[in-house]
Amino acid sequence: MGQGQRSAAVTLGLPSWVDGVIGAPGTAFPTVDARMAVVIALARQNVERRSGGPFGAAVFESETGLLVAAGVNRVLQAGASIAHAEVLALTLAQRRVGSFDLSAAGLARHELVTSVEPCAMCLGALVWSGVRRVVTGARDADARDVGFDEGPKPPDWVAALEQRGIDVVRDVRRDDACAVLAAYRASGAPVYNPRRHP
């Protein structure tokens, strides 16, 4: 390790255009459909602006619909395999509320809304985040059909989350979310996956 490597900082940020999609601070999205619509809009803009992969996510207060933090995929731009939309949304939400646990005492109940079902990494991240519900658009199979490697998720991941007290709602605006995946593939942008090992 070179000199200074131990203290090197890593900053993962969002594109400046994100604020224009999510609205002013304090914007509330009262329905699950409205929350998914804004998440899909984030994913679509990320593709159209060539600022990342076809994935968007956001953390909301479940009861009020208040948007706490948004995220878009930034893997290629950040040069970091962890820069998934869900990871960024969860991290920014935790910083905003001042706790690594989004279910800490005194906090509102939180949910993660994501344009595509979580990959193996994001599944692990949401388990430890403290969210009490996850809402998904496109399915894992839809992302795999475009060529993305979603990792070794357990086939019963929904039941596993529910056993941990995390509700799962699937297929919200699935066709719209799939259309973003298709647009990304049609754009010719790279479908990034780790080097495959035998």
Coordinates of C-alpha atoms in Angstrom, one line a residue:
M1 CA 0.0 0.0 0.0
G2 CA 1.5 3.4 -1.0
Q3 CA 1.9 6.3 1.3
G4 CA -1.4 8.0 2.0
Q5 CA -3.4 5.0 1.0
R6 CA -4.6 4.3 4.5
S7 CA -6.3 7.6 4.9
A8 CA -7.7 7.8 1.3
A9 CA -11.4 8.8 1.3
V10 CA -14.0 7.5 -1.1
T11 CA -16.8 9.8 -2.1
L12 CA -19.8 8.4 -4.0
G13 CA -22.1 11.2 -5.2
L14 CA -25.3 11.5 -7.2
P15 CA -25.6 13.4 -10.5
S16 CA -26.7 17.0 -10.2
W17 CA -29.9 16.3 -12.2
V18 CA -31.3 14.1 -9.5
D19 CA -32.8 17.0 -7.5
G20 CA -34.9 18.0 -10.5
V21 CA -36.5 14.6 -10.6
I22 CA -37.2 14.1 -6.9
G23 CA -38.5 17.6 -6.3
A24 CA -37.9 20.0 -3.4
P25 CA -36.8 18.8 0.0
G26 CA -39.8 17.6 2.0
T27 CA -41.6 16.3 -1.1
A28 CA -44.0 13.5 -0.2
F29 CA -45.2 10.7 -2.4
P30 CA -48.4 9.4 -0.8
T31 CA -48.9 6.1 -2.7
V32 CA -46.7 3.2 -3.5
D33 CA -47.4 3.8 -7.2
A34 CA -46.2 7.4 -6.9
R35 CA -43.0 6.3 -5.1
M36 CA -42.3 3.8 -7.8
A37 CA -42.9 6.3 -10.5
V38 CA -40.2 8.6 -9.2
V39 CA -37.8 5.8 -8.8
I40 CA -38.3 4.6 -12.4
A41 CA -38.0 8.3 -13.5
L42 CA -34.6 8.3 -11.8
A43 CA -33.5 5.1 -13.6
R44 CA -34.8 6.4 -16.9
Q45 CA -32.9 9.7 -16.6
N46 CA -29.8 7.9 -15.6
V47 CA -30.0 5.9 -18.9
E48 CA -30.9 8.9 -21.0
R49 CA -28.2 11.1 -19.6
R50 CA -25.6 8.3 -19.7
S51 CA -24.8 8.9 -16.1
G52 CA -25.1 5.3 -15.0
G53 CA -26.9 2.0 -15.2
P54 CA -30.7 1.4 -15.5
F55 CA -31.4 1.3 -11.8
G56 CA -33.0 3.8 -9.4
A57 CA -34.0 3.6 -5.7
A58 CA -35.2 5.7 -2.9
V59 CA -35.9 5.5 0.8
F60 CA -39.2 6.9 2.0
E61 CA -41.0 7.2 5.3
S62 CA -43.7 4.6 5.0
E63 CA -46.6 6.4 6.6
T64 CA -46.1 9.9 5.2
G65 CA -44.4 9.1 1.9
L66 CA -41.7 11.7 2.6
L67 CA -38.7 11.0 0.4
V68 CA -35.7 10.7 2.6
A69 CA -33.0 9.9 0.1
A70 CA -32.6 8.8 -3.5
G71 CA -30.0 6.8 -5.4
V72 CA -29.1 5.9 -8.9
N73 CA -26.6 3.4 -10.2
R74 CA -23.1 4.9 -10.5
V75 CA -20.9 1.8 -10.9
L76 CA -19.1 2.8 -14.1
Q77 CA -18.8 6.5 -13.3
A78 CA -17.5 5.9 -9.7
G79 CA -15.3 2.9 -10.7
A80 CA -16.9 1.1 -7.7
S81 CA -18.8 -2.1 -7.9
I82 CA -20.7 -1.2 -4.7
A83 CA -22.2 2.0 -6.2
H84 CA -25.7 0.5 -6.8
A85 CA -28.8 2.6 -6.5
E86 CA -30.0 0.8 -3.4
V87 CA -26.7 1.1 -1.6
L88 CA -26.5 4.9 -2.3
A89 CA -30.1 5.5 -1.3
L90 CA -29.7 3.6 2.0
T91 CA -26.4 5.2 2.8
L92 CA -27.7 8.7 2.1
A93 CA -30.9 8.0 4.1
Q94 CA -28.9 6.8 7.1
R95 CA -26.8 9.9 7.0
R96 CA -29.8 12.1 6.8
V97 CA -31.5 10.6 9.8
G98 CA -28.3 10.3 11.7
S99 CA -28.3 6.5 12.3
F100 CA -27.0 3.4 10.6
D101 CA -30.3 1.8 11.7
L102 CA -33.4 3.1 9.9
S103 CA -35.6 1.4 12.5
A104 CA -33.9 3.0 15.5
A105 CA -36.1 4.2 18.3
G106 CA -37.7 7.5 17.6
L107 CA -37.5 7.2 13.8
A108 CA -40.4 6.8 11.4
R109 CA -40.9 3.4 9.7
H110 CA -38.8 3.4 6.4
E111 CA -39.1 1.6 3.2
L112 CA -36.8 1.1 0.2
V113 CA -38.4 1.4 -3.2
T114 CA -36.3 0.1 -6.1
S115 CA -36.8 -0.1 -9.8
V116 CA -35.5 -3.7 -9.9
E117 CA -35.4 -6.4 -7.3
P118 CA -32.2 -6.2 -5.3
C119 CA -29.1 -8.1 -6.4
A120 CA -27.2 -10.3 -3.9
M121 CA -25.2 -7.4 -2.6
C122 CA -28.2 -5.0 -2.2
L123 CA -30.2 -7.8 -0.6
G124 CA -27.6 -8.0 2.1
A125 CA -27.4 -4.2 2.5
L126 CA -31.2 -3.8 3.0
V127 CA -31.3 -6.6 5.6
W128 CA -28.9 -4.6 7.8
S129 CA -30.3 -1.1 7.0
G130 CA -33.4 -1.2 9.2
V131 CA -36.0 -0.7 6.5
R132 CA -39.3 -2.4 7.3
R133 CA -40.5 -2.8 3.7
V134 CA -39.0 -3.2 0.2
V135 CA -41.1 -2.4 -2.9
T136 CA -39.8 -3.6 -6.3
G137 CA -40.6 -2.9 -9.9
A138 CA -38.9 -5.2 -12.4
R139 CA -37.9 -8.7 -11.3
D140 CA -34.5 -10.3 -11.0
A141 CA -35.2 -12.3 -14.1
D142 CA -35.8 -9.1 -16.1
A143 CA -32.4 -7.8 -15.2
R144 CA -30.8 -11.1 -16.0
D145 CA -32.5 -11.1 -19.4
V146 CA -30.7 -7.9 -20.2
G147 CA -27.4 -9.5 -19.2
F148 CA -26.9 -8.3 -15.6
D149 CA -25.4 -10.7 -13.1
E150 CA -27.6 -10.4 -10.0
G151 CA -25.4 -12.8 -8.0
P152 CA -26.3 -15.8 -5.9
K153 CA -29.5 -14.8 -4.3
P154 CA -31.4 -17.4 -2.3
P155 CA -34.5 -18.5 -4.3
D156 CA -36.7 -17.8 -1.2
W157 CA -35.3 -14.3 -0.5
V158 CA -38.8 -12.9 -0.1
A159 CA -39.6 -15.3 2.7
A160 CA -36.2 -14.7 4.3
L161 CA -36.9 -11.0 4.4
E162 CA -40.4 -11.5 5.8
Q163 CA -39.0 -13.7 8.5
R164 CA -36.9 -10.7 9.5
G165 CA -39.9 -8.4 9.7
I166 CA -39.3 -6.8 6.3
D167 CA -42.4 -6.8 4.1
V168 CA -42.0 -7.2 0.3
V169 CA -44.2 -5.8 -2.4
R170 CA -43.3 -6.9 -5.9
D171 CA -44.2 -6.0 -9.5
V172 CA -45.2 -2.4 -8.9
R173 CA -45.1 -0.7 -12.4
R174 CA -43.1 -3.7 -13.6
D175 CA -43.7 -3.0 -17.3
D176 CA -42.4 0.6 -16.9
A177 CA -39.3 -0.6 -15.0
C178 CA -38.6 -3.3 -17.7
A179 CA -38.9 -0.6 -20.4
V180 CA -35.9 1.2 -18.7
L181 CA -33.9 -2.0 -18.8
A182 CA -34.7 -2.5 -22.5
A183 CA -33.8 1.1 -23.3
Y184 CA -30.4 0.6 -21.6
R185 CA -29.7 -2.5 -23.6
A186 CA -30.8 -0.7 -26.8
S187 CA -28.5 2.3 -26.0
G188 CA -25.4 0.1 -26.4
A189 CA -24.1 1.1 -23.0
P190 CA -22.0 -1.6 -21.3
V191 CA -23.7 -4.3 -19.3
Y192 CA -21.0 -4.5 -16.6
N193 CA -20.4 -7.7 -14.8
P194 CA -17.4 -9.0 -12.8
R195 CA -15.0 -11.2 -14.8
R196 CA -16.4 -14.6 -14.8
H197 CA -14.5 -17.4 -13.1
P198 CA -14.7 -21.1 -14.1

